[in-house]
XYZ file of C-alpha atoms in Angstrom:
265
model
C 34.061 -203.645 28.722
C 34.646 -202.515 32.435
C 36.582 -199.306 33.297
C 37.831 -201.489 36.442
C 38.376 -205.128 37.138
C 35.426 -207.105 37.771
C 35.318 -210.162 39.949
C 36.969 -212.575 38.019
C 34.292 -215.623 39.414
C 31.665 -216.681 41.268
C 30.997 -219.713 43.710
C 27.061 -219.590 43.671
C 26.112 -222.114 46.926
C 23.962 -225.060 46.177
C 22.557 -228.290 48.678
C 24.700 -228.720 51.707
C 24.163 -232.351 50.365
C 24.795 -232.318 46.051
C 28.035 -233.013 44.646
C 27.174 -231.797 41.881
C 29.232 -228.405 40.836
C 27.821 -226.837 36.998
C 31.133 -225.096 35.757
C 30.276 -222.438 33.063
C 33.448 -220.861 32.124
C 32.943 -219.146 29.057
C 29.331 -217.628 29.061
C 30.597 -214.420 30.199
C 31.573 -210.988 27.609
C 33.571 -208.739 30.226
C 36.880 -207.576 29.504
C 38.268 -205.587 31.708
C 40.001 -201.867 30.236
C 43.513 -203.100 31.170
C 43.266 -206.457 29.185
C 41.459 -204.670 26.278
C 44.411 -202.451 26.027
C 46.003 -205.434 24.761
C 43.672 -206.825 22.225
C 44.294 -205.123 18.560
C 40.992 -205.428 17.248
C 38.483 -202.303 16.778
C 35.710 -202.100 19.112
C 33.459 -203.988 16.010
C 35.601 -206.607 15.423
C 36.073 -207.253 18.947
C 32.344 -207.583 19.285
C 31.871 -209.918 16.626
C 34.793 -211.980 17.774
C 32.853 -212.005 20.900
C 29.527 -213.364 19.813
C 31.618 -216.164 18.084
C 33.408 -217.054 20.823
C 31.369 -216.909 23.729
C 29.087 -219.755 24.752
C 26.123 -217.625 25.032
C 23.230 -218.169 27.737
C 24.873 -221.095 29.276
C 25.036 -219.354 32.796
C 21.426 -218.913 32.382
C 20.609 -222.833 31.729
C 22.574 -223.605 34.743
C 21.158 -220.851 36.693
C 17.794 -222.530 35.495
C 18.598 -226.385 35.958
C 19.903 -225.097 39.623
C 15.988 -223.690 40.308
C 14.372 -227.059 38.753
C 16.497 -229.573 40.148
C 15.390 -231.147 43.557
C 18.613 -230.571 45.195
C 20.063 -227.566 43.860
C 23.514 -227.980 42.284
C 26.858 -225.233 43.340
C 27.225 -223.202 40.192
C 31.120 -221.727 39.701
C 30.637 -219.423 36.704
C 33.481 -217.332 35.126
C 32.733 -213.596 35.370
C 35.036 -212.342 32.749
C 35.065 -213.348 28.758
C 37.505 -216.379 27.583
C 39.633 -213.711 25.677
C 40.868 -212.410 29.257
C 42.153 -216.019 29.930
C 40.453 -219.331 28.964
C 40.463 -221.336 32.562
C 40.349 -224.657 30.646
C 43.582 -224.498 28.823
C 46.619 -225.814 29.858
C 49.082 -222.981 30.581
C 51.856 -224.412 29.013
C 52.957 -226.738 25.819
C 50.616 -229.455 27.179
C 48.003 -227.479 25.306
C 47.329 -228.477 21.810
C 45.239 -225.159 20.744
C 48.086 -223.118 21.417
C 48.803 -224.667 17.321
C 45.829 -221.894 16.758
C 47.194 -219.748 18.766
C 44.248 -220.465 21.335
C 46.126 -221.673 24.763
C 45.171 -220.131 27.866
C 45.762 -217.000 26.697
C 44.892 -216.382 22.928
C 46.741 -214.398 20.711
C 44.302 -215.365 17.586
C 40.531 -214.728 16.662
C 38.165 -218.002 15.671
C 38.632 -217.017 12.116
C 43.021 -216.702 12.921
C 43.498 -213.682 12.916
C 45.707 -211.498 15.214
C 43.706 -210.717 18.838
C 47.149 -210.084 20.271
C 50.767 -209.354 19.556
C 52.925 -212.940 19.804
C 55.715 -211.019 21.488
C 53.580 -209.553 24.456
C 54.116 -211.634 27.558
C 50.930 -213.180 28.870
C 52.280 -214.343 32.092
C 50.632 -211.270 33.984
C 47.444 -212.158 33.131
C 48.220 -215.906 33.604
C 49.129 -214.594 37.026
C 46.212 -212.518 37.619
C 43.635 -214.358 35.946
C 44.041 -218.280 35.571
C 45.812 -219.494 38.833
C 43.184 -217.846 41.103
C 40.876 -219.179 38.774
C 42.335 -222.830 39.057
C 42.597 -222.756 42.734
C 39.428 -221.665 43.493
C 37.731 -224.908 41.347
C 39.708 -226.731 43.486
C 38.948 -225.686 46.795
C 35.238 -226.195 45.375
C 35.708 -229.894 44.353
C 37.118 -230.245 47.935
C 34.212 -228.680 49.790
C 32.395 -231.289 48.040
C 34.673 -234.228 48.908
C 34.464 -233.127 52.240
C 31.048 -232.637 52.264
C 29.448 -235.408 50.511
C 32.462 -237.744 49.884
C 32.182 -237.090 46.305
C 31.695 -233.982 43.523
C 30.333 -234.094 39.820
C 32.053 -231.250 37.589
C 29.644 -230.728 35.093
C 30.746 -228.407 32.114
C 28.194 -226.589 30.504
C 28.825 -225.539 26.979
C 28.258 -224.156 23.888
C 29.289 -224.595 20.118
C 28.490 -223.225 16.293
C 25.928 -224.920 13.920
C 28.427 -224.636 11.916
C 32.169 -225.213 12.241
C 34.766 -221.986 12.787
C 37.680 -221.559 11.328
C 39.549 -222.130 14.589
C 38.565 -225.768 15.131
C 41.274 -228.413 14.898
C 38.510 -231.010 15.105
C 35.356 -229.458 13.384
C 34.675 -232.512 10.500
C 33.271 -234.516 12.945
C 29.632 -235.326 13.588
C 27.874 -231.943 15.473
C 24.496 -233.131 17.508
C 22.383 -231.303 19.228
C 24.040 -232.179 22.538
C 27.813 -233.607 22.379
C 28.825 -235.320 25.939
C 32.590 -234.991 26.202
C 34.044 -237.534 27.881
C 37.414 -238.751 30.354
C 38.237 -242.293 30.270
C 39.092 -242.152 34.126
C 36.466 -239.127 35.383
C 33.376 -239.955 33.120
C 31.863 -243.029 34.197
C 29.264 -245.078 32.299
C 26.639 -244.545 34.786
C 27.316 -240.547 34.166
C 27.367 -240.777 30.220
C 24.312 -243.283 30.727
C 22.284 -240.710 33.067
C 23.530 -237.539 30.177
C 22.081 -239.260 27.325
C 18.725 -240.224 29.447
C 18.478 -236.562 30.385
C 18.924 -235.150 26.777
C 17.344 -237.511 25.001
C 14.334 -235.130 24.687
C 16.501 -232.145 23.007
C 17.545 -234.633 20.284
C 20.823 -236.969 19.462
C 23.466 -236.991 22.001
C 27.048 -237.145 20.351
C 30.370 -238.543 22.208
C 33.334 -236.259 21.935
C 32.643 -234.429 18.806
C 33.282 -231.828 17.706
C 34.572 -231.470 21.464
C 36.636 -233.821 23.373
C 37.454 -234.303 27.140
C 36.188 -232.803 30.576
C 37.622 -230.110 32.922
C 38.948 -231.896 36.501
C 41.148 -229.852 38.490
C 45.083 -230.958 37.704
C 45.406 -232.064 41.623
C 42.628 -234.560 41.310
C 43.333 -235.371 37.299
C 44.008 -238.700 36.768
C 44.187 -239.903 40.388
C 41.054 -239.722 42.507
C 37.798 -241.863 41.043
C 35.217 -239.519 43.731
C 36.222 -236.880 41.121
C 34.104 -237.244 38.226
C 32.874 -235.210 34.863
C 31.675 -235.068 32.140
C 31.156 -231.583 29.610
C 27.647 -230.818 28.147
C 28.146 -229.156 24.486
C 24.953 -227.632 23.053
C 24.958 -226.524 19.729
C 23.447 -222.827 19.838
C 21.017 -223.423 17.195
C 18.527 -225.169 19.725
C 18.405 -222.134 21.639
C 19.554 -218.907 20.430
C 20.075 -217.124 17.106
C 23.143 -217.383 16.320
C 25.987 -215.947 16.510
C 25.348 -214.023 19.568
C 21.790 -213.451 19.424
C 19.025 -214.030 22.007
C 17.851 -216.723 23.551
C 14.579 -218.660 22.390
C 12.002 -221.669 23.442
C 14.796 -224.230 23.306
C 16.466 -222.824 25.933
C 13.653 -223.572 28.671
C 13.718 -227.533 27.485
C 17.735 -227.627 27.751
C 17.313 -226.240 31.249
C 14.976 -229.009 32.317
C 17.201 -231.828 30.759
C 20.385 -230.707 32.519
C 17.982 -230.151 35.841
C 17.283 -233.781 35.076
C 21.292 -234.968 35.094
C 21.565 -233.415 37.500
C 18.874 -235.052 39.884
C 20.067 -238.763 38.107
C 23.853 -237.508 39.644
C 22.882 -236.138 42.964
C-alpha cells in the first residue's frame, strides 16, 4: 500500500525507430491509502486477492525482452494494482465482466466475493485513474504513428494453471502461451511471427481462456497501422503460483517475446 498516490504509469522510451509498444497493465500490487479505504477486505485477504489477481513478473519479461531485443521496444507499464482501476475494461455496459462484478472498477474478488460496496460511486476513481490512463496509451500509439508510420500494442499477460472462480470463459483449452486475438488489429503475419517466437515455451493457444487485444477506442476498429495482439502466459512456466517468485522459465519467456518483438519491428 502507499500512504500517498503513486504515479499511476510509466512511458519507458524505446528505438526512435520500433513500433512496437509492450503494454503491461496489471503486473503492478500498489494501492494507494485513499482507494484502500474503499476495499472491505482485511489486510490478509486483500493480499491473497492480490497474488490471484495480479499478473505477476510480467513487467519484468518485458523489461527483459526490451534489453534482448535488437531494437528496443517502448514499454507503458501500469504503476498501480488492477483493483485501483483495470485500464482494459470498458467503463460502461459495453463491458461484459461487469456480470462478475469485474468492469473497470471491481466491486468483487476472483473467488466473488465483496471487494467493494455496490452502492459506492466509482466515478472518482474512473476520473482519477482510467481516463488519464486511456489518454496517455493513446498519445503513445500516436508517437509511434508519427514516428514510424505504424505501432504494435503488444499485451503482456498472465493467467492461473488453473481456472478462478471469476472466469466467464475458464473451460476452455489453457496452453502455455494463449495469443489473443482482433479480427481487424491482429494480422496473420503477427499471430504467425507469436507462435514462431513461442514455439520454444510450448503450445500456443488462440483466444482461450482469454479473448481479444487492447487498441485504444480512437484507433479501434478504424485504422489498420494500429495493430495487436495480447500474450497470455500461464504462471506455472515461470513462477510459483499464486504469487510466488519467479523461476528458470521466466528467462526463456523473455527471450521468446524479445524474439516477436524483433519479427514485428
Amino acid at each position: 500500500m502507499s500512504s500517498a498516490d503513486a504515479p499511476s504509469f510509466a512511458l519507458l522510451p524505446g528505438g526512435a525507430g520500433s513500433p512496437v509498444i509492450l503494454h503491461v497493465p496489471h503486473s503492478a500490487r500498489e494501492i494507494p491509502d485513499t482507494v484502500r479505504d474503499g476495499i472491505v477486505l482485511d489486510d490478509g485477504a486483500l493480499e491473497r486477492e492480490l497474488d490471484h489477481i495480479t499478473d505477476a513478473h510480467t513487467a519484468e519479461i518485458a523489461e527483459a525482452a526490451g534489453r534482448l531485443a535488437a531494437v528496443a521496444p517502448w514499454r507503458f507499464v501500469n504503476r498501480l494494482s488492477r483493483l485501483v482501476v483495470d485500464p482494459e475494461r470498458f467503463p460502461d455496459e459495453r463491458e461484459e465482466m461487469r456480470a462478475v462484478g469485474m468492469g473497470a472498477v471491481y466491486t468483487r474478488t476472483t473467488h466473488r466475493e465483496v471487494l467493494r460496496a455496490d452502492d459506492v460511486g466509482h466515478e472518482p476513481l474512473v476520473e482519477r485513474y482510467f481516463r488519464p490512463y486511456a489518454r496517455a496509451v493513446s498519445r503513445a500509439v500516436a508517437d509511434r504513428l508519427a514516428a514510424v508510420g505504424r505501432a504494435v500494442v503488444i499485451d503482456v499477460h498472465s493467467y492461473p494453471s488453473a481456472p478462478l472462480p471469476y472466469e466467464l470463459h475458464g473451460t476452455g483449452p489453457r496452453p502455455p502461451v494463449c495469443l489473443g486475438t482482433d479480427r481487424f488489429h491482429t494480422p496473420p503475419e503477427l499471430l504467425a511471427a507469436a507462435r514462431k517466437a513461442f514455439a520454444p515455451v510450448g503450445e500456443t493457444g488462440l483466444d482461450s481462456p482469454f479473448a481479444g487485444t487492447y487498441v485504444p477506442l480512437e484507433y479501434y476498429g478504424s485504422d489498420a497501422r494500429v495493430s495487436a495482439l495480447m500474450v497470455e502466459i500461464r504462471r506455472d512456466t515461470y513462477m510459483t503460483e499464486p504469487g510466488g517468485p519467479a523461476g528458470p522459465g521466466l528467462t526463456a519467456l523473455a527471450r521468446a517475446l524479445a524474439d516477436l518483438v524483433d519479427a514485428v519491428s
